[in-house]
PDB file of C-alpha atoms in Angstrom:
ATOM      1  CA  UNK W   1      22.828   0.609  -4.428  1.00 35.00           C
ATOM      2  CA  UNK W   2      20.739  -1.296  -1.913  1.00 38.00           C
ATOM      3  CA  UNK W   3      17.763  -1.780  -4.208  1.00 42.00           C
ATOM      4  CA  UNK W   4      15.355  -4.019  -2.327  1.00 44.00           C
ATOM      5  CA  UNK W   5      17.885  -6.810  -2.160  1.00 43.00           C
ATOM      6  CA  UNK W   6      16.580  -9.660  -0.050  1.00 44.00           C
ATOM      7  CA  UNK W   7      12.876  -8.914  -0.483  1.00 55.00           C
ATOM      8  CA  UNK W   8      11.221 -12.146  -1.515  1.00 73.00           C
ATOM      9  CA  UNK W   9       8.431 -12.360  -4.037  1.00 93.00           C
ATOM     10  CA  UNK W  10       7.054 -15.812  -3.231  1.00 96.00           C
ATOM     11  CA  UNK W  11       3.333 -15.988  -2.508  1.00 97.00           C
ATOM     12  CA  UNK W  12       1.197 -18.615  -0.795  1.00 97.00           C
ATOM     13  CA  UNK W  13      -2.451 -18.552  -1.919  1.00 97.00           C
ATOM     14  CA  UNK W  14      -4.956 -18.313   0.948  1.00 97.00           C
ATOM     15  CA  UNK W  15      -8.032 -18.989  -1.183  1.00 97.00           C
ATOM     16  CA  UNK W  16     -10.816 -17.323  -3.099  1.00 97.00           C
ATOM     17  CA  UNK W  17     -12.346 -14.317  -1.329  1.00 97.00           C
ATOM     18  CA  UNK W  18     -15.252 -13.502  -3.650  1.00 95.00           C
ATOM     19  CA  UNK W  19     -16.712 -15.381  -6.585  1.00 93.00           C
ATOM     20  CA  UNK W  20     -18.706 -13.605  -9.279  1.00 82.00           C
ATOM     21  CA  UNK W  21     -21.626 -12.376  -7.155  1.00 71.00           C
ATOM     22  CA  UNK W  22     -24.794 -12.789  -9.214  1.00 77.00           C
ATOM     23  CA  UNK W  23     -26.610 -11.042  -6.363  1.00 74.00           C
ATOM     24  CA  UNK W  24     -28.373  -8.097  -7.981  1.00 89.00           C
ATOM     25  CA  UNK W  25     -29.009  -6.432 -11.352  1.00 92.00           C
ATOM     26  CA  UNK W  26     -25.835  -4.381 -10.854  1.00 92.00           C
ATOM     27  CA  UNK W  27     -23.807  -7.458  -9.927  1.00 91.00           C
ATOM     28  CA  UNK W  28     -24.729 -10.230 -12.348  1.00 91.00           C
ATOM     29  CA  UNK W  29     -21.147 -11.250 -13.169  1.00 92.00           C
ATOM     30  CA  UNK W  30     -17.492 -10.607 -12.405  1.00 93.00           C
ATOM     31  CA  UNK W  31     -15.741  -9.593  -9.192  1.00 94.00           C
ATOM     32  CA  UNK W  32     -12.759  -7.703 -10.600  1.00 94.00           C
ATOM     33  CA  UNK W  33      -9.904  -5.356  -9.614  1.00 96.00           C
ATOM     34  CA  UNK W  34      -9.913  -6.023  -5.842  1.00 97.00           C
ATOM     35  CA  UNK W  35      -8.543  -2.900  -4.155  1.00 98.00           C
ATOM     36  CA  UNK W  36      -7.806  -2.634  -0.444  1.00 97.00           C
ATOM     37  CA  UNK W  37      -8.529   0.030   2.164  1.00 95.00           C
ATOM     38  CA  UNK W  38      -7.055  -0.855   5.593  1.00 91.00           C
ATOM     39  CA  UNK W  39      -9.465  -0.292   8.495  1.00 91.00           C
ATOM     40  CA  UNK W  40      -8.998  -0.509  12.243  1.00 83.00           C
ATOM     41  CA  UNK W  41      -7.665  -3.604  13.951  1.00 87.00           C
ATOM     42  CA  UNK W  42      -7.733  -6.788  11.883  1.00 91.00           C
ATOM     43  CA  UNK W  43     -10.266  -5.548   9.306  1.00 95.00           C
ATOM     44  CA  UNK W  44      -9.644  -4.425   5.757  1.00 97.00           C
ATOM     45  CA  UNK W  45     -12.199  -3.252   3.183  1.00 96.00           C
ATOM     46  CA  UNK W  46     -11.956  -4.584  -0.366  1.00 97.00           C
ATOM     47  CA  UNK W  47     -13.530  -2.547  -3.158  1.00 97.00           C
ATOM     48  CA  UNK W  48     -14.160  -4.366  -6.425  1.00 96.00           C
ATOM     49  CA  UNK W  49     -16.165  -4.051  -9.639  1.00 96.00           C
ATOM     50  CA  UNK W  50     -19.120  -6.081 -10.860  1.00 96.00           C
ATOM     51  CA  UNK W  51     -21.015  -6.122 -14.177  1.00 95.00           C
ATOM     52  CA  UNK W  52     -24.690  -5.976 -15.017  1.00 95.00           C
ATOM     53  CA  UNK W  53     -26.377  -7.889 -17.830  1.00 94.00           C
ATOM     54  CA  UNK W  54     -25.270  -5.195 -20.319  1.00 94.00           C
ATOM     55  CA  UNK W  55     -21.625  -5.561 -19.172  1.00 94.00           C
ATOM     56  CA  UNK W  56     -21.655  -2.171 -17.450  1.00 96.00           C
ATOM     57  CA  UNK W  57     -19.503  -2.092 -14.307  1.00 97.00           C
ATOM     58  CA  UNK W  58     -20.343  -0.729 -10.859  1.00 97.00           C
ATOM     59  CA  UNK W  59     -18.252  -0.549  -7.685  1.00 96.00           C
ATOM     60  CA  UNK W  60     -19.029  -2.642  -4.594  1.00 95.00           C
ATOM     61  CA  UNK W  61     -17.172  -3.482  -1.367  1.00 95.00           C
ATOM     62  CA  UNK W  62     -16.896  -6.132   1.329  1.00 95.00           C
ATOM     63  CA  UNK W  63     -15.008  -6.295   4.625  1.00 95.00           C
ATOM     64  CA  UNK W  64     -12.476  -8.950   5.594  1.00 97.00           C
ATOM     65  CA  UNK W  65     -11.218 -10.048   8.963  1.00 97.00           C
ATOM     66  CA  UNK W  66      -7.548 -10.749   8.326  1.00 97.00           C
ATOM     67  CA  UNK W  67      -5.031 -12.186  10.786  1.00 95.00           C
ATOM     68  CA  UNK W  68      -1.872 -13.934   9.606  1.00 94.00           C
ATOM     69  CA  UNK W  69      -2.820 -16.563   7.042  1.00 94.00           C
ATOM     70  CA  UNK W  70      -6.504 -16.655   8.051  1.00 96.00           C
ATOM     71  CA  UNK W  71      -9.253 -14.496   6.616  1.00 97.00           C
ATOM     72  CA  UNK W  72     -13.017 -14.258   7.038  1.00 97.00           C
ATOM     73  CA  UNK W  73     -15.500 -12.417   4.839  1.00 96.00           C
ATOM     74  CA  UNK W  74     -17.583 -10.206   7.159  1.00 96.00           C
ATOM     75  CA  UNK W  75     -21.018  -9.987   5.587  1.00 93.00           C
ATOM     76  CA  UNK W  76     -22.391  -9.744   2.076  1.00 91.00           C
ATOM     77  CA  UNK W  77     -21.000  -7.344  -0.554  1.00 92.00           C
ATOM     78  CA  UNK W  78     -22.462  -3.825  -0.418  1.00 92.00           C
ATOM     79  CA  UNK W  79     -23.319  -1.923  -3.534  1.00 91.00           C
ATOM     80  CA  UNK W  80     -23.552  -0.354  -5.872  1.00 95.00           C
ATOM     81  CA  UNK W  81     -21.388   2.278  -4.167  1.00 95.00           C
ATOM     82  CA  UNK W  82     -20.757   3.967  -7.531  1.00 96.00           C
ATOM     83  CA  UNK W  83     -22.803   3.303 -10.689  1.00 96.00           C
ATOM     84  CA  UNK W  84     -22.182   4.214 -14.341  1.00 98.00           C
ATOM     85  CA  UNK W  85     -22.582   7.892 -15.160  1.00 97.00           C
ATOM     86  CA  UNK W  86     -25.341   9.518 -17.226  1.00 97.00           C
ATOM     87  CA  UNK W  87     -25.654   8.875 -20.948  1.00 97.00           C
ATOM     88  CA  UNK W  88     -22.856  10.617 -22.796  1.00 96.00           C
ATOM     89  CA  UNK W  89     -20.584  11.012 -19.767  1.00 98.00           C
ATOM     90  CA  UNK W  90     -17.006   9.715 -19.805  1.00 97.00           C
ATOM     91  CA  UNK W  91     -18.057   6.932 -17.406  1.00 98.00           C
ATOM     92  CA  UNK W  92     -21.493   6.159 -18.883  1.00 98.00           C
ATOM     93  CA  UNK W  93     -20.577   2.579 -19.815  1.00 98.00           C
ATOM     94  CA  UNK W  94     -19.008   1.551 -16.529  1.00 98.00           C
ATOM     95  CA  UNK W  95     -16.860   2.421 -13.526  1.00 98.00           C
ATOM     96  CA  UNK W  96     -14.032   0.151 -12.329  1.00 97.00           C
ATOM     97  CA  UNK W  97     -11.969   0.753  -9.203  1.00 97.00           C
ATOM     98  CA  UNK W  98      -8.229   1.415  -9.393  1.00 97.00           C
ATOM     99  CA  UNK W  99      -6.960   2.802  -6.066  1.00 98.00           C
ATOM    100  CA  UNK W 100      -8.527   3.693  -2.692  1.00 97.00           C
ATOM    101  CA  UNK W 101      -6.972   5.762   0.095  1.00 96.00           C
ATOM    102  CA  UNK W 102      -7.975   7.768   3.173  1.00 94.00           C
ATOM    103  CA  UNK W 103      -7.000  11.417   3.632  1.00 94.00           C
ATOM    104  CA  UNK W 104      -8.346  14.009   6.054  1.00 92.00           C
ATOM    105  CA  UNK W 105     -11.191  11.742   7.142  1.00 90.00           C
ATOM    106  CA  UNK W 106     -12.487  11.011   3.639  1.00 92.00           C
ATOM    107  CA  UNK W 107     -12.224   7.981   1.375  1.00 95.00           C
ATOM    108  CA  UNK W 108     -10.837   8.770  -2.082  1.00 97.00           C
ATOM    109  CA  UNK W 109     -11.684   6.263  -4.819  1.00 97.00           C
ATOM    110  CA  UNK W 110      -9.780   6.623  -8.090  1.00 98.00           C
ATOM    111  CA  UNK W 111     -11.596   4.791 -10.849  1.00 98.00           C
ATOM    112  CA  UNK W 112     -11.678   4.239 -14.596  1.00 98.00           C
ATOM    113  CA  UNK W 113     -14.668   5.541 -16.487  1.00 98.00           C
ATOM    114  CA  UNK W 114     -15.580   3.481 -19.571  1.00 97.00           C
ATOM    115  CA  UNK W 115     -16.998   4.583 -22.902  1.00 96.00           C
ATOM    116  CA  UNK W 116     -17.692   1.930 -25.545  1.00 95.00           C
ATOM    117  CA  UNK W 117     -16.691   3.040 -29.047  1.00 94.00           C
ATOM    118  CA  UNK W 118     -17.077   1.738 -32.590  1.00 92.00           C
ATOM    119  CA  UNK W 119     -13.718   1.967 -34.374  1.00 91.00           C
ATOM    120  CA  UNK W 120     -11.805   0.932 -31.241  1.00 93.00           C
ATOM    121  CA  UNK W 121     -13.338  -1.147 -28.447  1.00 94.00           C
ATOM    122  CA  UNK W 122     -13.340   1.476 -25.694  1.00 93.00           C
ATOM    123  CA  UNK W 123     -11.791   4.579 -24.193  1.00 95.00           C
ATOM    124  CA  UNK W 124     -11.051   5.066 -20.490  1.00 96.00           C
ATOM    125  CA  UNK W 125     -10.216   8.092 -18.407  1.00 97.00           C
ATOM    126  CA  UNK W 126      -9.518   8.478 -14.685  1.00 98.00           C
ATOM    127  CA  UNK W 127     -12.246   9.750 -12.377  1.00 98.00           C
ATOM    128  CA  UNK W 128     -12.392  10.437  -8.647  1.00 98.00           C
ATOM    129  CA  UNK W 129     -15.171   9.853  -6.116  1.00 98.00           C
ATOM    130  CA  UNK W 130     -15.189  10.478  -2.363  1.00 97.00           C
ATOM    131  CA  UNK W 131     -17.263   9.155   0.509  1.00 91.00           C
ATOM    132  CA  UNK W 132     -17.497   8.205   4.124  1.00 73.00           C
ATOM    133  CA  UNK W 133     -16.886   4.703   5.495  1.00 62.00           C
ATOM    134  CA  UNK W 134     -20.204   3.059   4.630  1.00 62.00           C
ATOM    135  CA  UNK W 135     -21.916   5.568   2.368  1.00 73.00           C
ATOM    136  CA  UNK W 136     -22.276   5.797  -1.380  1.00 81.00           C
ATOM    137  CA  UNK W 137     -19.444   7.402  -3.275  1.00 93.00           C
ATOM    138  CA  UNK W 138     -19.927  10.859  -4.777  1.00 95.00           C
ATOM    139  CA  UNK W 139     -18.158  11.996  -7.939  1.00 97.00           C
ATOM    140  CA  UNK W 140     -15.783  14.907  -7.382  1.00 96.00           C
ATOM    141  CA  UNK W 141     -16.423  16.048 -10.941  1.00 96.00           C
ATOM    142  CA  UNK W 142     -18.467  14.957 -13.971  1.00 97.00           C
ATOM    143  CA  UNK W 143     -15.278  15.079 -16.038  1.00 97.00           C
ATOM    144  CA  UNK W 144     -12.078  13.059 -15.613  1.00 98.00           C
ATOM    145  CA  UNK W 145      -9.358  14.219 -13.234  1.00 97.00           C
ATOM    146  CA  UNK W 146      -6.853  12.767 -15.716  1.00 97.00           C
ATOM    147  CA  UNK W 147      -8.196  12.726 -19.250  1.00 96.00           C
ATOM    148  CA  UNK W 148      -7.096  12.917 -22.844  1.00 94.00           C
ATOM    149  CA  UNK W 149      -4.149  15.261 -23.375  1.00 94.00           C
ATOM    150  CA  UNK W 150      -1.228  15.924 -25.672  1.00 93.00           C
ATOM    151  CA  UNK W 151       0.843  13.651 -23.451  1.00 92.00           C
ATOM    152  CA  UNK W 152      -1.789  10.874 -23.387  1.00 95.00           C
ATOM    153  CA  UNK W 153      -3.892  11.185 -26.552  1.00 94.00           C
ATOM    154  CA  UNK W 154      -5.677   7.821 -26.688  1.00 95.00           C
ATOM    155  CA  UNK W 155      -6.978   6.019 -23.582  1.00 96.00           C
ATOM    156  CA  UNK W 156      -5.776   5.715 -19.997  1.00 97.00           C
ATOM    157  CA  UNK W 157      -5.467   2.768 -17.615  1.00 96.00           C
ATOM    158  CA  UNK W 158      -5.751   2.016 -13.921  1.00 97.00           C
ATOM    159  CA  UNK W 159      -4.141   4.524 -11.499  1.00 98.00           C
ATOM    160  CA  UNK W 160      -2.298   3.959  -8.220  1.00 98.00           C
ATOM    161  CA  UNK W 161      -1.658   6.888  -5.843  1.00 98.00           C
ATOM    162  CA  UNK W 162       0.716   7.255  -2.884  1.00 98.00           C
ATOM    163  CA  UNK W 163       1.895  10.137  -0.716  1.00 96.00           C
ATOM    164  CA  UNK W 164       5.134  11.704  -2.015  1.00 94.00           C
ATOM    165  CA  UNK W 165       6.569  14.345   0.300  1.00 93.00           C
ATOM    166  CA  UNK W 166       4.049  17.175   0.618  1.00 94.00           C
ATOM    167  CA  UNK W 167       2.224  16.079  -2.546  1.00 97.00           C
ATOM    168  CA  UNK W 168       0.930  12.952  -4.248  1.00 98.00           C
ATOM    169  CA  UNK W 169       2.190  10.729  -6.994  1.00 98.00           C
ATOM    170  CA  UNK W 170       0.189   8.591  -9.426  1.00 98.00           C
ATOM    171  CA  UNK W 171       1.252   5.800 -11.757  1.00 98.00           C
ATOM    172  CA  UNK W 172      -1.299   4.989 -14.456  1.00 98.00           C
ATOM    173  CA  UNK W 173      -1.673   3.139 -17.731  1.00 97.00           C
ATOM    174  CA  UNK W 174      -1.662   4.870 -21.107  1.00 97.00           C
ATOM    175  CA  UNK W 175      -2.029   3.709 -24.700  1.00 96.00           C
ATOM    176  CA  UNK W 176       0.864   4.641 -26.958  1.00 96.00           C
ATOM    177  CA  UNK W 177      -1.184   3.373 -29.898  1.00 94.00           C
ATOM    178  CA  UNK W 178      -4.103   1.218 -30.986  1.00 94.00           C
ATOM    179  CA  UNK W 179      -3.389  -1.569 -33.449  1.00 90.00           C
ATOM    180  CA  UNK W 180      -5.299  -2.247 -36.662  1.00 90.00           C
ATOM    181  CA  UNK W 181      -8.102  -4.315 -35.121  1.00 89.00           C
ATOM    182  CA  UNK W 182      -9.797  -5.433 -31.918  1.00 89.00           C
ATOM    183  CA  UNK W 183      -7.737  -5.259 -28.756  1.00 87.00           C
ATOM    184  CA  UNK W 184      -4.415  -4.725 -30.524  1.00 91.00           C
ATOM    185  CA  UNK W 185      -2.668  -2.001 -28.557  1.00 93.00           C
ATOM    186  CA  UNK W 186       0.551  -0.813 -26.950  1.00 95.00           C
ATOM    187  CA  UNK W 187      -0.220   0.042 -23.329  1.00 97.00           C
ATOM    188  CA  UNK W 188       2.452   1.247 -20.876  1.00 98.00           C
ATOM    189  CA  UNK W 189       2.694   2.845 -17.434  1.00 98.00           C
ATOM    190  CA  UNK W 190       3.336   6.578 -16.944  1.00 98.00           C
ATOM    191  CA  UNK W 191       3.124   8.905 -13.932  1.00 97.00           C
ATOM    192  CA  UNK W 192       1.440  12.113 -12.758  1.00 97.00           C
ATOM    193  CA  UNK W 193       1.793  14.443  -9.769  1.00 97.00           C
ATOM    194  CA  UNK W 194      -0.622  16.428  -7.626  1.00 98.00           C
ATOM    195  CA  UNK W 195      -0.616  18.626  -4.544  1.00 97.00           C
ATOM    196  CA  UNK W 196      -4.283  18.106  -3.611  1.00 96.00           C
ATOM    197  CA  UNK W 197      -5.423  14.706  -5.036  1.00 97.00           C
ATOM    198  CA  UNK W 198      -7.853  16.385  -7.455  1.00 96.00           C
ATOM    199  CA  UNK W 199      -5.678  18.373  -9.873  1.00 97.00           C
ATOM    200  CA  UNK W 200      -3.051  16.268 -11.637  1.00 97.00           C
ATOM    201  CA  UNK W 201      -0.195  17.004 -14.004  1.00 96.00           C
ATOM    202  CA  UNK W 202       0.481  13.925 -16.137  1.00 94.00           C
ATOM    203  CA  UNK W 203       3.783  13.322 -17.837  1.00 87.00           C
ATOM    204  CA  UNK W 204       4.426  11.832 -21.251  1.00 86.00           C
ATOM    205  CA  UNK W 205       7.420   9.726 -20.263  1.00 95.00           C
ATOM    206  CA  UNK W 206       6.979   5.948 -20.129  1.00 97.00           C
ATOM    207  CA  UNK W 207       8.181   4.575 -16.801  1.00 97.00           C
ATOM    208  CA  UNK W 208       7.292   0.882 -17.398  1.00 97.00           C
ATOM    209  CA  UNK W 209       7.467  -0.153 -21.053  1.00 97.00           C
ATOM    210  CA  UNK W 210       6.343  -3.398 -22.669  1.00 96.00           C
ATOM    211  CA  UNK W 211       9.009  -6.096 -22.750  1.00 95.00           C
ATOM    212  CA  UNK W 212       9.735  -5.761 -26.470  1.00 94.00           C
ATOM    213  CA  UNK W 213      12.283  -8.287 -27.741  1.00 94.00           C
ATOM    214  CA  UNK W 214      12.411  -9.927 -24.305  1.00 93.00           C
ATOM    215  CA  UNK W 215       8.776 -11.026 -24.734  1.00 94.00           C
ATOM    216  CA  UNK W 216       7.317 -10.244 -28.174  1.00 95.00           C
ATOM    217  CA  UNK W 217       3.882 -11.551 -27.109  1.00 94.00           C
ATOM    218  CA  UNK W 218       3.455  -8.847 -24.469  1.00 96.00           C
ATOM    219  CA  UNK W 219       1.464  -5.810 -25.593  1.00 96.00           C
ATOM    220  CA  UNK W 220       0.248  -4.254 -22.331  1.00 97.00           C
ATOM    221  CA  UNK W 221       1.393  -3.549 -18.762  1.00 97.00           C
ATOM    222  CA  UNK W 222      -1.268  -2.058 -16.500  1.00 96.00           C
ATOM    223  CA  UNK W 223      -2.866  -1.732 -13.057  1.00 96.00           C
ATOM    224  CA  UNK W 224       0.241  -0.726 -11.052  1.00 98.00           C
ATOM    225  CA  UNK W 225       0.212  -1.400  -7.294  1.00 98.00           C
ATOM    226  CA  UNK W 226       3.031   0.476  -5.559  1.00 98.00           C
ATOM    227  CA  UNK W 227       4.483   0.196  -2.043  1.00 97.00           C
ATOM    228  CA  UNK W 228       7.196   2.378  -0.546  1.00 97.00           C
ATOM    229  CA  UNK W 229       9.612   0.097   1.276  1.00 96.00           C
ATOM    230  CA  UNK W 230      11.153   0.958   4.682  1.00 95.00           C
ATOM    231  CA  UNK W 231      14.431   1.963   2.984  1.00 95.00           C
ATOM    232  CA  UNK W 232      12.601   4.495   0.782  1.00 95.00           C
ATOM    233  CA  UNK W 233      12.756   2.456  -2.423  1.00 97.00           C
ATOM    234  CA  UNK W 234       9.609   1.499  -4.327  1.00 98.00           C
ATOM    235  CA  UNK W 235       8.143  -1.851  -5.371  1.00 97.00           C
ATOM    236  CA  UNK W 236       5.520  -2.147  -8.117  1.00 98.00           C
ATOM    237  CA  UNK W 237       3.359  -5.129  -9.018  1.00 98.00           C
ATOM    238  CA  UNK W 238       1.314  -4.894 -12.210  1.00 98.00           C
ATOM    239  CA  UNK W 239      -0.708  -6.836 -14.761  1.00 97.00           C
ATOM    240  CA  UNK W 240       0.768  -8.028 -18.049  1.00 96.00           C
ATOM    241  CA  UNK W 241      -1.129  -9.086 -21.171  1.00 94.00           C
ATOM    242  CA  UNK W 242       0.621 -11.468 -23.586  1.00 91.00           C
ATOM    243  CA  UNK W 243      -2.163 -12.182 -24.713  1.00 88.00           C
ATOM    244  CA  UNK W 244      -3.383 -14.004 -21.584  1.00 88.00           C
ATOM    245  CA  UNK W 245      -3.042 -12.132 -18.322  1.00 92.00           C
ATOM    246  CA  UNK W 246      -0.054 -12.547 -16.000  1.00 94.00           C
ATOM    247  CA  UNK W 247       1.696 -10.717 -13.141  1.00 96.00           C
ATOM    248  CA  UNK W 248       4.736  -8.466 -13.321  1.00 97.00           C
ATOM    249  CA  UNK W 249       7.069  -6.794 -10.846  1.00 97.00           C
ATOM    250  CA  UNK W 250       9.546  -3.888 -10.912  1.00 97.00           C
ATOM    251  CA  UNK W 251      11.758  -1.996  -8.496  1.00 97.00           C
ATOM    252  CA  UNK W 252      12.845   1.639  -8.324  1.00 98.00           C
ATOM    253  CA  UNK W 253      14.821   4.020  -6.181  1.00 97.00           C
ATOM    254  CA  UNK W 254      13.066   7.165  -7.427  1.00 95.00           C
ATOM    255  CA  UNK W 255       9.736   6.117  -8.988  1.00 94.00           C
ATOM    256  CA  UNK W 256      10.816   7.391 -12.401  1.00 94.00           C
ATOM    257  CA  UNK W 257      13.251   4.670 -13.455  1.00 96.00           C
ATOM    258  CA  UNK W 258      12.191   1.073 -12.859  1.00 97.00           C
ATOM    259  CA  UNK W 259      13.922  -2.264 -13.284  1.00 97.00           C
ATOM    260  CA  UNK W 260      11.584  -5.077 -14.291  1.00 97.00           C
ATOM    261  CA  UNK W 261      11.955  -8.450 -12.612  1.00 96.00           C
ATOM    262  CA  UNK W 262       8.804 -10.328 -13.617  1.00 95.00           C
ATOM    263  CA  UNK W 263      10.414 -13.721 -13.108  1.00 94.00           C
ATOM    264  CA  UNK W 264      10.839 -12.989  -9.389  1.00 94.00           C
ATOM    265  CA  UNK W 265       7.119 -13.600  -8.743  1.00 95.00           C
ATOM    266  CA  UNK W 266       6.338 -17.178  -7.793  1.00 95.00           C
ATOM    267  CA  UNK W 267       3.279 -18.839  -6.283  1.00 96.00           C
ATOM    268  CA  UNK W 268       3.457 -21.919  -4.129  1.00 95.00           C
ATOM    269  CA  UNK W 269       1.294 -24.973  -4.655  1.00 93.00           C
ATOM    270  CA  UNK W 270      -1.228 -25.888  -7.329  1.00 94.00           C
ATOM    271  CA  UNK W 271      -3.808 -23.229  -8.281  1.00 96.00           C
ATOM    272  CA  UNK W 272      -7.481 -23.737  -7.503  1.00 96.00           C
ATOM    273  CA  UNK W 273      -9.917 -24.029 -10.431  1.00 96.00           C
ATOM    274  CA  UNK W 274     -10.990 -20.344 -10.285  1.00 96.00           C
ATOM    275  CA  UNK W 275      -7.324 -19.250 -10.771  1.00 96.00           C
ATOM    276  CA  UNK W 276      -6.142 -22.164 -12.900  1.00 95.00           C
ATOM    277  CA  UNK W 277      -5.415 -20.089 -16.016  1.00 93.00           C
ATOM    278  CA  UNK W 278      -4.805 -16.532 -14.806  1.00 93.00           C
ATOM    279  CA  UNK W 279      -3.670 -14.550 -11.792  1.00 96.00           C
ATOM    280  CA  UNK W 280      -3.586 -10.853 -12.557  1.00 95.00           C
ATOM    281  CA  UNK W 281      -4.580  -7.287 -11.633  1.00 96.00           C
ATOM    282  CA  UNK W 282      -2.737  -7.351  -8.291  1.00 97.00           C
ATOM    283  CA  UNK W 283      -3.291  -5.146  -5.263  1.00 98.00           C
ATOM    284  CA  UNK W 284      -0.421  -5.559  -2.792  1.00 98.00           C
ATOM    285  CA  UNK W 285      -0.653  -4.203   0.760  1.00 97.00           C
ATOM    286  CA  UNK W 286       0.935  -4.477   4.192  1.00 96.00           C
ATOM    287  CA  UNK W 287      -1.237  -5.368   7.184  1.00 95.00           C
ATOM    288  CA  UNK W 288      -0.318  -6.290  10.761  1.00 93.00           C
ATOM    289  CA  UNK W 289       3.241  -7.308   9.933  1.00 93.00           C
ATOM    290  CA  UNK W 290       2.425  -9.288   6.791  1.00 95.00           C
ATOM    291  CA  UNK W 291       2.325  -8.485   3.087  1.00 97.00           C
ATOM    292  CA  UNK W 292      -0.692  -9.631   1.068  1.00 98.00           C
ATOM    293  CA  UNK W 293      -1.777  -9.673  -2.568  1.00 98.00           C
ATOM    294  CA  UNK W 294      -5.372  -9.509  -3.787  1.00 98.00           C
ATOM    295  CA  UNK W 295      -5.684 -10.600  -7.418  1.00 97.00           C
ATOM    296  CA  UNK W 296      -8.131 -11.473 -10.167  1.00 95.00           C
ATOM    297  CA  UNK W 297      -8.602 -15.081 -11.155  1.00 94.00           C
ATOM    298  CA  UNK W 298      -9.593 -16.484 -14.535  1.00 93.00           C
ATOM    299  CA  UNK W 299     -11.295 -14.344 -17.139  1.00 88.00           C
ATOM    300  CA  UNK W 300     -10.416 -10.836 -15.941  1.00 84.00           C
ATOM    301  CA  UNK W 301     -12.369 -11.430 -12.709  1.00 88.00           C
ATOM    302  CA  UNK W 302     -15.156 -13.485 -14.279  1.00 90.00           C
ATOM    303  CA  UNK W 303     -14.341 -16.149 -11.681  1.00 93.00           C
ATOM    304  CA  UNK W 304     -13.755 -13.687  -8.850  1.00 95.00           C
ATOM    305  CA  UNK W 305     -10.705 -12.754  -6.808  1.00 97.00           C
ATOM    306  CA  UNK W 306      -8.498 -14.236  -4.132  1.00 97.00           C
ATOM    307  CA  UNK W 307      -5.833 -13.496  -1.553  1.00 98.00           C
ATOM    308  CA  UNK W 308      -2.209 -14.597  -1.104  1.00 98.00           C
ATOM    309  CA  UNK W 309       0.376 -13.931   1.606  1.00 97.00           C
ATOM    310  CA  UNK W 310       4.018 -13.207   0.924  1.00 96.00           C
ATOM    311  CA  UNK W 311       5.931 -16.235   2.091  1.00 89.00           C
ATOM    312  CA  UNK W 312       9.506 -15.056   1.937  1.00 65.00           C
ATOM    313  CA  UNK W 313      10.379 -11.605   3.209  1.00 59.00           C
ATOM    314  CA  UNK W 314      13.729 -10.899   4.733  1.00 50.00           C
TER     315      UNK W 314
END
C-alpha cells in the first residue's frame, strides 16, 4: 500500500503573521485559528478569530502576498466579519473559524458557536455563514448545521470540509465525555457527510482517537486540517492537548481509518518568543507549488499566529 511514503513533514518557520490585534472593541486580544482561503495569483486570505474584553470571539480576515518563502501582509485586518449571535443563541458567546472554502461563487465559512455554561465550561456546535469576497458573512441558519445528537451528545469541535466525489466530507471534533471538573474531557475526531454543504449526516464512529497508553497525558485531538494528496490518499494535521497544546499528524487511504504519526512533524531552527511554548491549531494548504502551515502560537492564539513552509517533500 503506497500510503504517502516519501512525503516529508519537516517545516521551516517563516515568521509571525499576526500578533494579537488590540485594534478595536471586537479585537482586544488573541489572533487564533488561522484558516486559509486561496485567492488569485500570489494572494491568500487568512480568516482568524479575535476576542473582545468579555472574551467573546468574532471572525476577522487579512490578505497575504505569498511567494516561495516570502510573505507580506497586505493591509490591516478587516472585521468583524461575523460577530457573536443574539442572547440565547447557540453562538451567543462567540464565533471561531474552522474551515473556509469557495463553491459556486460564494465563500462558505464553517465556524464554532460558543455557549458558556455553569456545570461544564462551554458547549460548541458547528454553524455556517456565507458571503462574498470582501463583505460581511451572513449566517445560513440561526441553528447549528451540526448540533447535539444521539451520535454526538455533548459538545462538538472544529470542522474541516473537502470535496468527496459528488458530495462533501467533514471531519470534526466531538466530546466522548466530560471529566469531573474544569477542562477534563475526552475529545476525539469523527466525520460527517453532505451533498449540499448545509445538511450534514454525522457519524458516531471515532476516526482519530486519543493516544491512550501511548501518551496518557493526551486528552484531546481537535481542529483537523485535511489535504487530499495527488495519489488519492489523505493527510491530516490536527491539534493535541496533553495538557499543553501540540501538533499531530495522521494518514489515511479512505478517510475513515487513519494511522497516527505525530512524531513525523518536526520544525527547523529555534522558535521565536511568540511560539516558544506552543505551536498548534494547524491549517495546512498548498499554494503555487509549495505546502504551507498556518498555526497558533503561545496561549491558544493569545500571542498570534505564524506561517511555516514544508521543507522536505518528495
